[in-house]
Amino acid sequence: MAFSRISKLDPPSRGIFRRAVVMLCSLLTSLFLLHCVTSTSTSTSTSPVHASSSRAARLFEDWKSLRTRRLEWTISSRQDSFILPAPGLVSSRRLVSPRFAGKLSPLGEGSKKLPQALIIGVKKGGTRALLEFLRVHPDIRAVGAEPHFFDRNYENGLEWYRELMPKTLEGQITMEKTPSYFVTREAPARIAAMSRDTKLIVVVRDPVTRAISDYTQTLSKKPDIPSFESLTFKNRTTGLIDTSWSAVQIGIYAKHLDNWLQYFPMEQILFVSGERLISDPAGELGRVQDFLGLKRIITDKHFYFNQTKGFPCLKKAEGSSKPHCLGKTKGRTHPNIDPEVVQRLRDFYRPFNMKFYQMTGRFFGWDD
């Protein structure tokens, strides 16, 4: 009787059957996953705590990666698309407009660019002073050390060179100074290959005084070198100047300038007087700022004359509230040179100086 009563009951509904199948599948899947995780943790670590933390870390990374991909897909699907910042900034949801792509770093501190202006010479002319003065300007960012890229390190490539540069913001000028560029035969062509719009600055000084200063620097490093007089002449008796000696050769400015004018027009080269950089630093800095297309921010108020050193110093250096003078390697006392040798050198340089005045359209007064 009971059996007949049961046999007359309605069959189970399809919904109940479907739920039972789903539950069974879920249970089997869970058991399978548990087996996989257990076997993985056993093979990678003997510590249950470490295995658990590793699994949690992997799951979190997978979730983060999936979230990042979803965010990329969502943003790229919009008409007004954006460029995602570096992965570390995804969580901050800061997006960078394409207009600023390549101009700003992820932290908004600027980007490294190839220099738009170079101080190319001359050695012992006042290039270090000029660079230190220019670095006061907020729109100039410059490399402190001399990169020597276009004369010694050119084989390293432009990307290597770019990495040496400081980061700059939009509107700032990247600069570097290497005085030996002016006398390097290959430098003009190499700089022109980088950019023919590069602005060039040359600090020049009385070539006789410059040669003595050059010798003084070498003498401080090599006290046993021959005398200035013996190095100046190929033959002291005949009075023939040795133009192969670098201290003499650098001062033949007209010859070196000829090489640069094959690649750059004169309006892209500014000549700064090393003498006026000492007597009137603000005036020369004004010319440089105009040449670079910058507002005249560096003025008389930035300088004071140091009587001990014999040249101007900054009242406040870049990033400092203290006065700053160039180091002890600048302003060395020159040795006494035979006046006859000095006069021979002046006679030698005079025709080259006159040609240089004509080429630059500026009289520097070295022959007075």
mmCIF file of C-alpha atoms in Angstrom:
data_model
loop_
_atom_site.group_PDB
_atom_site.id
_atom_site.type_symbol
_atom_site.label_atom_id
_atom_site.label_comp_id
_atom_site.label_asym_id
_atom_site.label_seq_id
_atom_site.Cartn_x
_atom_site.Cartn_y
_atom_site.Cartn_z
ATOM 1 C CA MET A 1 0.000 0.000 0.000
ATOM 2 C CA ALA A 2 2.793 2.318 0.945
ATOM 3 C CA PHE A 3 4.668 1.304 -2.198
ATOM 4 C CA SER A 4 1.727 2.021 -4.391
ATOM 5 C CA ARG A 5 1.375 5.438 -2.709
ATOM 6 C CA ILE A 6 4.977 6.329 -3.448
ATOM 7 C CA SER A 7 4.760 5.204 -7.016
ATOM 8 C CA LYS A 8 1.959 7.614 -7.572
ATOM 9 C CA LEU A 9 4.005 10.684 -6.510
ATOM 10 C CA ASP A 10 4.978 13.298 -9.164
ATOM 11 C CA PRO A 11 8.521 13.018 -10.603
ATOM 12 C CA PRO A 12 11.046 15.607 -9.307
ATOM 13 C CA SER A 13 10.867 18.958 -11.085
ATOM 14 C CA ARG A 14 13.473 19.952 -13.699
ATOM 15 C CA GLY A 15 14.626 22.917 -11.586
ATOM 16 C CA ILE A 16 15.578 20.726 -8.669
ATOM 17 C CA PHE A 17 17.397 18.341 -10.988
ATOM 18 C CA ARG A 18 19.312 21.205 -12.636
ATOM 19 C CA ARG A 19 20.416 22.601 -9.264
ATOM 20 C CA ALA A 20 21.589 19.200 -8.170
ATOM 21 C CA VAL A 21 23.716 18.848 -11.307
ATOM 22 C CA VAL A 22 25.242 22.300 -10.792
ATOM 23 C CA MET A 23 26.070 21.550 -7.173
ATOM 24 C CA LEU A 24 27.656 18.250 -8.147
ATOM 25 C CA CYS A 25 29.766 19.913 -10.847
ATOM 26 C CA SER A 26 30.843 22.637 -8.427
ATOM 27 C CA LEU A 27 31.824 20.063 -5.853
ATOM 28 C CA LEU A 28 33.871 18.083 -8.363
ATOM 29 C CA THR A 29 35.553 21.271 -9.638
ATOM 30 C CA SER A 30 36.414 22.360 -6.103
ATOM 31 C CA LEU A 31 37.922 18.965 -5.334
ATOM 32 C CA PHE A 32 39.985 19.115 -8.520
ATOM 33 C CA LEU A 33 41.277 22.630 -7.769
ATOM 34 C CA LEU A 34 42.077 21.659 -4.200
ATOM 35 C CA HIS A 35 44.070 18.709 -5.500
ATOM 36 C CA CYS A 36 46.019 20.957 -7.935
ATOM 37 C CA VAL A 37 46.802 23.604 -5.290
ATOM 38 C CA THR A 38 47.886 20.973 -2.787
ATOM 39 C CA SER A 39 50.224 19.297 -5.275
ATOM 40 C CA THR A 40 51.696 22.685 -6.334
ATOM 41 C CA SER A 41 52.322 23.826 -2.786
ATOM 42 C CA THR A 42 53.926 20.486 -1.956
ATOM 43 C CA SER A 43 56.390 20.797 -4.882
ATOM 44 C CA THR A 44 57.314 24.446 -4.288
ATOM 45 C CA SER A 45 57.414 24.786 -0.514
ATOM 46 C CA THR A 46 57.405 22.652 2.584
ATOM 47 C CA SER A 47 55.836 25.477 4.645
ATOM 48 C CA PRO A 48 51.996 25.656 4.538
ATOM 49 C CA VAL A 49 52.073 29.297 5.570
ATOM 50 C CA HIS A 50 54.516 30.199 2.794
ATOM 51 C CA ALA A 51 52.485 28.264 0.221
ATOM 52 C CA SER A 52 49.310 29.988 1.294
ATOM 53 C CA SER A 53 50.890 33.455 1.108
ATOM 54 C CA SER A 54 52.402 32.628 -2.302
ATOM 55 C CA ARG A 55 49.022 31.518 -3.631
ATOM 56 C CA ALA A 56 47.459 34.688 -2.271
ATOM 57 C CA ALA A 57 50.136 36.821 -3.877
ATOM 58 C CA ARG A 58 49.709 35.073 -7.241
ATOM 59 C CA LEU A 59 45.962 35.438 -7.112
ATOM 60 C CA PHE A 60 46.318 39.138 -6.276
ATOM 61 C CA GLU A 61 48.762 39.691 -9.155
ATOM 62 C CA ASP A 62 46.443 37.846 -11.550
ATOM 63 C CA TRP A 63 43.553 40.003 -10.373
ATOM 64 C CA LYS A 64 45.630 43.177 -10.730
ATOM 65 C CA SER A 65 46.748 42.181 -14.249
ATOM 66 C CA LEU A 66 43.173 41.426 -15.276
ATOM 67 C CA ARG A 67 42.031 44.740 -13.815
ATOM 68 C CA THR A 68 44.777 46.614 -15.721
ATOM 69 C CA ARG A 69 43.866 44.936 -19.020
ATOM 70 C CA ARG A 70 40.228 45.741 -18.467
ATOM 71 C CA LEU A 71 41.115 49.372 -17.766
ATOM 72 C CA GLU A 72 43.268 49.546 -20.933
ATOM 73 C CA TRP A 73 40.466 48.093 -23.048
ATOM 74 C CA THR A 74 37.886 50.455 -21.532
ATOM 75 C CA ILE A 75 40.021 53.559 -22.109
ATOM 76 C CA SER A 76 41.141 52.653 -25.619
ATOM 77 C CA SER A 77 37.537 52.073 -26.663
ATOM 78 C CA ARG A 78 36.691 55.727 -26.064
ATOM 79 C CA GLN A 79 36.923 58.239 -28.895
ATOM 80 C CA ASP A 80 38.935 60.703 -26.815
ATOM 81 C CA SER A 81 41.596 58.129 -25.946
ATOM 82 C CA PHE A 82 44.284 58.534 -23.312
ATOM 83 C CA ILE A 83 47.690 56.995 -22.813
ATOM 84 C CA LEU A 84 48.109 54.944 -19.690
ATOM 85 C CA PRO A 85 50.971 55.944 -17.387
ATOM 86 C CA ALA A 86 53.546 53.538 -16.113
ATOM 87 C CA PRO A 87 52.112 50.376 -14.463
ATOM 88 C CA GLY A 88 52.945 51.698 -11.005
ATOM 89 C CA LEU A 89 50.534 54.583 -11.519
ATOM 90 C CA VAL A 90 47.526 52.557 -12.706
ATOM 91 C CA SER A 91 46.159 52.290 -9.197
ATOM 92 C CA SER A 92 46.238 56.069 -8.819
ATOM 93 C CA ARG A 93 44.056 56.425 -11.936
ATOM 94 C CA ARG A 94 46.141 59.371 -13.195
ATOM 95 C CA LEU A 95 45.961 59.506 -16.978
ATOM 96 C CA VAL A 96 48.229 61.448 -19.338
ATOM 97 C CA SER A 97 46.856 63.238 -22.362
ATOM 98 C CA PRO A 98 48.519 62.352 -25.707
ATOM 99 C CA ARG A 99 49.438 66.024 -26.048
ATOM 100 C CA PHE A 100 51.990 65.613 -23.230
ATOM 101 C CA ALA A 101 53.175 62.123 -24.147
ATOM 102 C CA GLY A 102 56.992 62.090 -24.256
ATOM 103 C CA LYS A 103 57.219 65.524 -22.645
ATOM 104 C CA LEU A 104 56.507 64.590 -19.055
ATOM 105 C CA SER A 105 57.795 61.754 -16.970
ATOM 106 C CA PRO A 106 55.279 59.665 -14.973
ATOM 107 C CA LEU A 107 56.035 61.766 -11.893
ATOM 108 C CA GLY A 108 55.672 65.049 -13.771
ATOM 109 C CA GLU A 109 59.367 65.907 -13.387
ATOM 110 C CA GLY A 110 60.087 66.444 -17.095
ATOM 111 C CA SER A 111 61.953 64.346 -19.621
ATOM 112 C CA LYS A 112 65.489 64.072 -20.948
ATOM 113 C CA LYS A 113 66.121 65.827 -24.253
ATOM 114 C CA LEU A 114 69.135 66.333 -26.469
ATOM 115 C CA PRO A 115 70.649 69.786 -25.839
ATOM 116 C CA GLN A 116 69.303 72.744 -27.758
ATOM 117 C CA ALA A 117 72.370 74.865 -26.892
ATOM 118 C CA LEU A 118 76.054 74.053 -26.408
ATOM 119 C CA ILE A 119 78.992 75.944 -24.951
ATOM 120 C CA ILE A 120 81.623 74.653 -27.361
ATOM 121 C CA GLY A 121 84.719 76.595 -26.319
ATOM 122 C CA VAL A 122 87.277 77.689 -25.637
ATOM 123 C CA LYS A 123 89.436 76.010 -23.026
ATOM 124 C CA LYS A 124 90.576 78.464 -20.324
ATOM 125 C CA GLY A 125 88.319 81.132 -21.811
ATOM 126 C CA GLY A 126 85.747 81.255 -19.000
ATOM 127 C CA THR A 127 83.359 78.470 -19.980
ATOM 128 C CA ARG A 128 82.954 77.136 -16.437
ATOM 129 C CA ALA A 129 82.078 80.584 -15.117
ATOM 130 C CA LEU A 130 79.530 81.100 -17.884
ATOM 131 C CA LEU A 131 77.884 77.741 -17.244
ATOM 132 C CA GLU A 132 77.648 78.316 -13.488
ATOM 133 C CA PHE A 133 76.148 81.758 -14.069
ATOM 134 C CA LEU A 134 73.608 80.428 -16.585
ATOM 135 C CA ARG A 135 72.444 77.668 -14.264
ATOM 136 C CA VAL A 136 70.909 80.348 -12.047
ATOM 137 C CA HIS A 137 68.273 80.890 -14.747
ATOM 138 C CA PRO A 138 65.120 78.814 -14.052
ATOM 139 C CA ASP A 139 64.648 78.032 -17.748
ATOM 140 C CA ILE A 140 68.133 76.529 -18.209
ATOM 141 C CA ARG A 141 69.051 72.989 -17.158
ATOM 142 C CA ALA A 142 72.655 72.012 -17.757
ATOM 143 C CA VAL A 143 74.979 69.077 -17.220
ATOM 144 C CA GLY A 144 77.635 69.874 -14.621
ATOM 145 C CA ALA A 145 80.415 67.634 -15.952
ATOM 146 C CA GLU A 146 81.769 67.862 -19.497
ATOM 147 C CA PRO A 147 80.283 64.971 -21.545
ATOM 148 C CA HIS A 148 82.905 65.133 -24.336
ATOM 149 C CA PHE A 149 80.383 63.393 -26.574
ATOM 150 C CA PHE A 150 81.210 64.977 -29.935
ATOM 151 C CA ASP A 151 84.973 64.528 -29.544
ATOM 152 C CA ARG A 152 85.669 61.433 -27.402
ATOM 153 C CA ASN A 153 82.447 59.453 -26.892
ATOM 154 C CA TYR A 154 80.606 59.806 -30.189
ATOM 155 C CA GLU A 155 80.594 56.053 -30.802
ATOM 156 C CA ASN A 156 78.310 55.630 -27.754
ATOM 157 C CA GLY A 157 75.384 57.066 -29.718
ATOM 158 C CA LEU A 158 72.799 59.791 -29.184
ATOM 159 C CA GLU A 159 70.696 57.789 -26.719
ATOM 160 C CA TRP A 160 73.717 57.446 -24.444
ATOM 161 C CA TYR A 161 74.230 61.194 -24.776
ATOM 162 C CA ARG A 162 70.567 61.940 -24.035
ATOM 163 C CA GLU A 163 70.712 59.915 -20.837
ATOM 164 C CA LEU A 164 73.429 62.237 -19.509
ATOM 165 C CA MET A 165 71.107 65.220 -19.769
ATOM 166 C CA PRO A 166 69.009 66.546 -16.876
ATOM 167 C CA LYS A 167 65.224 66.344 -17.106
ATOM 168 C CA THR A 168 63.550 69.477 -18.447
ATOM 169 C CA LEU A 169 59.996 70.743 -18.516
ATOM 170 C CA GLU A 170 58.260 72.314 -21.492
ATOM 171 C CA GLY A 171 59.931 75.648 -22.292
ATOM 172 C CA GLN A 172 63.233 74.887 -20.538
ATOM 173 C CA ILE A 173 66.525 74.665 -22.436
ATOM 174 C CA THR A 174 68.913 71.730 -22.083
ATOM 175 C CA MET A 175 72.595 72.703 -22.217
ATOM 176 C CA GLU A 176 76.062 71.259 -21.826
ATOM 177 C CA LYS A 177 79.571 72.617 -22.177
ATOM 178 C CA THR A 178 82.694 70.938 -23.518
ATOM 179 C CA PRO A 179 85.341 73.525 -24.533
ATOM 180 C CA SER A 180 87.319 71.120 -26.712
ATOM 181 C CA TYR A 181 84.475 70.925 -29.263
ATOM 182 C CA PHE A 182 85.567 74.234 -30.844
ATOM 183 C CA VAL A 183 88.929 72.816 -31.925
ATOM 184 C CA THR A 184 87.694 69.304 -32.808
ATOM 185 C CA ARG A 185 87.582 68.891 -36.578
ATOM 186 C CA GLU A 186 84.669 66.430 -36.586
ATOM 187 C CA ALA A 187 82.498 68.236 -34.017
ATOM 188 C CA PRO A 188 80.596 70.651 -36.345
ATOM 189 C CA ALA A 189 79.390 67.882 -38.662
ATOM 190 C CA ARG A 190 78.408 65.665 -35.744
ATOM 191 C CA ILE A 191 76.451 68.401 -33.984
ATOM 192 C CA ALA A 192 74.753 69.356 -37.262
ATOM 193 C CA ALA A 193 73.752 65.701 -37.705
ATOM 194 C CA MET A 194 72.054 65.868 -34.288
ATOM 195 C CA SER A 195 70.307 69.172 -35.061
ATOM 196 C CA ARG A 196 71.132 72.066 -37.360
ATOM 197 C CA ASP A 197 69.081 74.304 -35.050
ATOM 198 C CA THR A 198 71.513 73.881 -32.166
ATOM 199 C CA LYS A 199 72.660 77.219 -30.743
ATOM 200 C CA LEU A 200 76.405 77.475 -30.145
ATOM 201 C CA ILE A 201 78.208 79.642 -27.594
ATOM 202 C CA VAL A 202 81.967 80.296 -27.680
ATOM 203 C CA VAL A 203 83.751 82.078 -24.842
ATOM 204 C CA VAL A 204 86.923 83.648 -26.248
ATOM 205 C CA ARG A 205 89.799 85.365 -24.514
ATOM 206 C CA ASP A 206 93.033 87.113 -25.474
ATOM 207 C CA PRO A 207 94.860 84.160 -27.079
ATOM 208 C CA VAL A 208 98.184 85.038 -25.447
ATOM 209 C CA THR A 209 96.682 85.192 -21.937
ATOM 210 C CA ARG A 210 94.667 82.071 -22.720
ATOM 211 C CA ALA A 211 97.839 80.170 -23.742
ATOM 212 C CA ILE A 212 99.603 81.157 -20.516
ATOM 213 C CA SER A 213 96.561 80.108 -18.483
ATOM 214 C CA ASP A 214 96.473 76.798 -20.347
ATOM 215 C CA TYR A 215 100.136 76.212 -19.556
ATOM 216 C CA THR A 216 99.572 77.146 -15.895
ATOM 217 C CA GLN A 217 96.877 74.504 -15.575
ATOM 218 C CA THR A 218 99.128 71.833 -17.101
ATOM 219 C CA LEU A 219 102.022 72.927 -14.888
ATOM 220 C CA SER A 220 99.880 72.414 -11.771
ATOM 221 C CA LYS A 221 99.388 68.775 -12.773
ATOM 222 C CA LYS A 222 102.838 68.119 -14.262
ATOM 223 C CA PRO A 223 105.440 70.285 -12.500
ATOM 224 C CA ASP A 224 108.291 68.761 -14.519
ATOM 225 C CA ILE A 225 107.119 69.949 -17.956
ATOM 226 C CA PRO A 226 109.428 72.234 -20.003
ATOM 227 C CA SER A 227 109.191 75.995 -19.676
ATOM 228 C CA PHE A 228 106.523 78.003 -21.480
ATOM 229 C CA GLU A 229 109.199 79.705 -23.562
ATOM 230 C CA SER A 230 110.702 76.444 -24.831
ATOM 231 C CA LEU A 231 107.283 75.014 -25.742
ATOM 232 C CA THR A 232 106.230 78.171 -27.599
ATOM 233 C CA PHE A 233 108.909 77.982 -30.287
ATOM 234 C CA LYS A 234 109.997 75.305 -32.676
ATOM 235 C CA ASN A 235 113.318 77.119 -32.665
ATOM 236 C CA ARG A 236 113.937 79.873 -30.141
ATOM 237 C CA THR A 237 116.734 81.349 -32.262
ATOM 238 C CA THR A 238 114.630 81.766 -35.388
ATOM 239 C CA GLY A 239 111.521 82.730 -33.409
ATOM 240 C CA LEU A 240 109.298 80.271 -35.318
ATOM 241 C CA ILE A 241 106.123 79.633 -33.285
ATOM 242 C CA ASP A 242 105.189 75.997 -32.746
ATOM 243 C CA THR A 243 101.542 75.907 -33.873
ATOM 244 C CA SER A 244 101.336 72.178 -33.136
ATOM 245 C CA TRP A 245 101.423 72.924 -29.396
ATOM 246 C CA SER A 246 97.784 72.897 -28.300
ATOM 247 C CA ALA A 247 98.208 75.930 -26.018
ATOM 248 C CA VAL A 248 99.130 77.985 -29.095
ATOM 249 C CA GLN A 249 96.917 76.226 -31.619
ATOM 250 C CA ILE A 250 93.635 76.758 -29.720
ATOM 251 C CA GLY A 251 94.045 80.554 -29.892
ATOM 252 C CA ILE A 252 93.933 80.671 -33.709
ATOM 253 C CA TYR A 253 90.188 81.316 -33.472
ATOM 254 C CA ALA A 254 89.627 82.345 -37.111
ATOM 255 C CA LYS A 255 90.937 79.019 -38.371
ATOM 256 C CA HIS A 256 88.602 76.997 -36.142
ATOM 257 C CA LEU A 257 85.630 79.243 -36.908
ATOM 258 C CA ASP A 258 86.052 78.569 -40.641
ATOM 259 C CA ASN A 259 85.328 74.914 -39.929
ATOM 260 C CA TRP A 260 82.123 75.694 -38.007
ATOM 261 C CA LEU A 261 80.772 78.053 -40.656
ATOM 262 C CA GLN A 262 80.648 75.165 -43.118
ATOM 263 C CA TYR A 263 77.791 73.708 -41.062
ATOM 264 C CA PHE A 264 76.234 76.561 -39.071
ATOM 265 C CA PRO A 265 75.350 80.158 -40.024
ATOM 266 C CA MET A 266 76.980 82.932 -38.028
ATOM 267 C CA GLU A 267 73.643 83.948 -36.464
ATOM 268 C CA GLN A 268 73.578 80.595 -34.639
ATOM 269 C CA ILE A 269 76.936 81.227 -32.967
ATOM 270 C CA LEU A 270 77.385 83.674 -30.093
ATOM 271 C CA PHE A 271 80.847 84.828 -29.042
ATOM 272 C CA VAL A 272 81.217 85.824 -25.406
ATOM 273 C CA SER A 273 84.167 87.918 -24.262
ATOM 274 C CA GLY A 274 86.068 86.201 -21.467
ATOM 275 C CA GLU A 275 87.407 89.597 -20.357
ATOM 276 C CA ARG A 276 83.944 91.182 -20.176
ATOM 277 C CA LEU A 277 82.637 88.101 -18.377
ATOM 278 C CA ILE A 278 84.930 89.274 -15.558
ATOM 279 C CA SER A 279 84.486 93.048 -15.827
ATOM 280 C CA ASP A 280 80.749 93.045 -16.686
ATOM 281 C CA PRO A 281 79.215 89.604 -16.085
ATOM 282 C CA ALA A 282 75.639 90.850 -16.128
ATOM 283 C CA GLY A 283 76.168 92.546 -19.500
ATOM 284 C CA GLU A 284 77.561 89.404 -21.139
ATOM 285 C CA LEU A 285 74.884 87.248 -19.503
ATOM 286 C CA GLY A 286 72.264 89.603 -20.908
ATOM 287 C CA ARG A 287 73.557 88.940 -24.429
ATOM 288 C CA VAL A 288 73.515 85.195 -23.806
ATOM 289 C CA GLN A 289 69.952 85.246 -22.479
ATOM 290 C CA ASP A 290 68.820 87.247 -25.522
ATOM 291 C CA PHE A 291 70.581 84.793 -27.830
ATOM 292 C CA LEU A 292 68.800 81.865 -26.197
ATOM 293 C CA GLY A 293 65.445 83.615 -26.397
ATOM 294 C CA LEU A 294 65.081 83.821 -22.628
ATOM 295 C CA LYS A 295 63.879 86.561 -20.338
ATOM 296 C CA ARG A 296 66.720 88.565 -18.764
ATOM 297 C CA ILE A 297 66.493 87.172 -15.253
ATOM 298 C CA ILE A 298 70.238 87.059 -14.455
ATOM 299 C CA THR A 299 71.249 90.661 -13.718
ATOM 300 C CA ASP A 300 73.704 92.720 -11.631
ATOM 301 C CA LYS A 301 71.925 91.702 -8.436
ATOM 302 C CA HIS A 302 73.226 88.132 -8.834
ATOM 303 C CA PHE A 303 76.954 89.038 -8.709
ATOM 304 C CA TYR A 304 79.601 90.413 -6.413
ATOM 305 C CA PHE A 305 83.289 90.865 -7.183
ATOM 306 C CA ASN A 306 85.684 88.738 -5.143
ATOM 307 C CA GLN A 307 88.837 90.796 -4.639
ATOM 308 C CA THR A 308 90.899 87.807 -3.509
ATOM 309 C CA LYS A 309 90.146 85.662 -6.546
ATOM 310 C CA GLY A 310 89.973 88.577 -8.950
ATOM 311 C CA PHE A 311 86.703 87.624 -10.658
ATOM 312 C CA PRO A 312 82.956 87.842 -10.013
ATOM 313 C CA CYS A 313 81.082 85.300 -7.917
ATOM 314 C CA LEU A 314 77.417 84.478 -7.506
ATOM 315 C CA LYS A 315 75.564 85.835 -4.494
ATOM 316 C CA LYS A 316 73.358 82.749 -4.650
ATOM 317 C CA ALA A 317 74.208 79.640 -6.623
ATOM 318 C CA GLU A 318 71.678 77.313 -8.215
ATOM 319 C CA GLY A 319 69.675 75.527 -5.522
ATOM 320 C CA SER A 320 71.486 77.347 -2.694
ATOM 321 C CA SER A 321 71.041 80.451 -0.591
ATOM 322 C CA LYS A 322 74.803 80.867 -0.080
ATOM 323 C CA PRO A 323 77.367 82.806 -2.156
ATOM 324 C CA HIS A 324 79.319 80.707 -4.633
ATOM 325 C CA CYS A 325 82.710 81.222 -6.248
ATOM 326 C CA LEU A 326 84.479 78.921 -8.659
ATOM 327 C CA GLY A 327 86.887 76.459 -7.048
ATOM 328 C CA LYS A 328 90.579 76.823 -6.301
ATOM 329 C CA THR A 329 91.471 75.458 -9.742
ATOM 330 C CA LYS A 330 90.187 78.736 -11.201
ATOM 331 C CA GLY A 331 92.148 81.953 -10.980
ATOM 332 C CA ARG A 332 95.591 80.398 -10.548
ATOM 333 C CA THR A 333 98.550 82.773 -10.423
ATOM 334 C CA HIS A 334 100.364 82.729 -13.771
ATOM 335 C CA PRO A 335 104.116 82.208 -13.888
ATOM 336 C CA ASN A 336 106.321 85.060 -15.058
ATOM 337 C CA ILE A 337 106.877 84.766 -18.804
ATOM 338 C CA ASP A 338 109.703 86.420 -20.701
ATOM 339 C CA PRO A 339 108.197 89.685 -22.096
ATOM 340 C CA GLU A 340 109.966 89.095 -25.416
ATOM 341 C CA VAL A 341 108.162 85.758 -25.811
ATOM 342 C CA VAL A 342 104.843 87.396 -24.965
ATOM 343 C CA GLN A 343 105.449 90.052 -27.640
ATOM 344 C CA ARG A 344 106.397 87.406 -30.215
ATOM 345 C CA LEU A 345 103.120 85.659 -29.524
ATOM 346 C CA ARG A 346 101.150 88.901 -29.843
ATOM 347 C CA ASP A 347 102.729 89.536 -33.234
ATOM 348 C CA PHE A 348 101.922 85.991 -34.282
ATOM 349 C CA TYR A 349 98.240 86.180 -33.292
ATOM 350 C CA ARG A 350 97.571 89.719 -34.619
ATOM 351 C CA PRO A 351 96.563 88.793 -38.215
ATOM 352 C CA PHE A 352 94.426 85.918 -36.985
ATOM 353 C CA ASN A 353 92.735 88.213 -34.456
ATOM 354 C CA MET A 354 91.970 90.796 -37.146
ATOM 355 C CA LYS A 355 90.370 88.166 -39.331
ATOM 356 C CA PHE A 356 88.379 86.895 -36.351
ATOM 357 C CA TYR A 357 87.085 90.432 -35.650
ATOM 358 C CA GLN A 358 85.925 90.723 -39.253
ATOM 359 C CA MET A 359 84.235 87.317 -39.241
ATOM 360 C CA THR A 360 82.342 87.921 -35.997
ATOM 361 C CA GLY A 361 81.672 91.620 -36.437
ATOM 362 C CA ARG A 362 82.944 92.258 -32.930
ATOM 363 C CA PHE A 363 86.161 93.927 -31.794
ATOM 364 C CA PHE A 364 87.590 92.260 -28.707
ATOM 365 C CA GLY A 365 90.548 94.627 -28.161
ATOM 366 C CA TRP A 366 93.280 92.048 -27.723
ATOM 367 C CA ASP A 367 95.776 94.058 -29.776
ATOM 368 C CA ASP A 368 95.521 97.374 -27.944
#
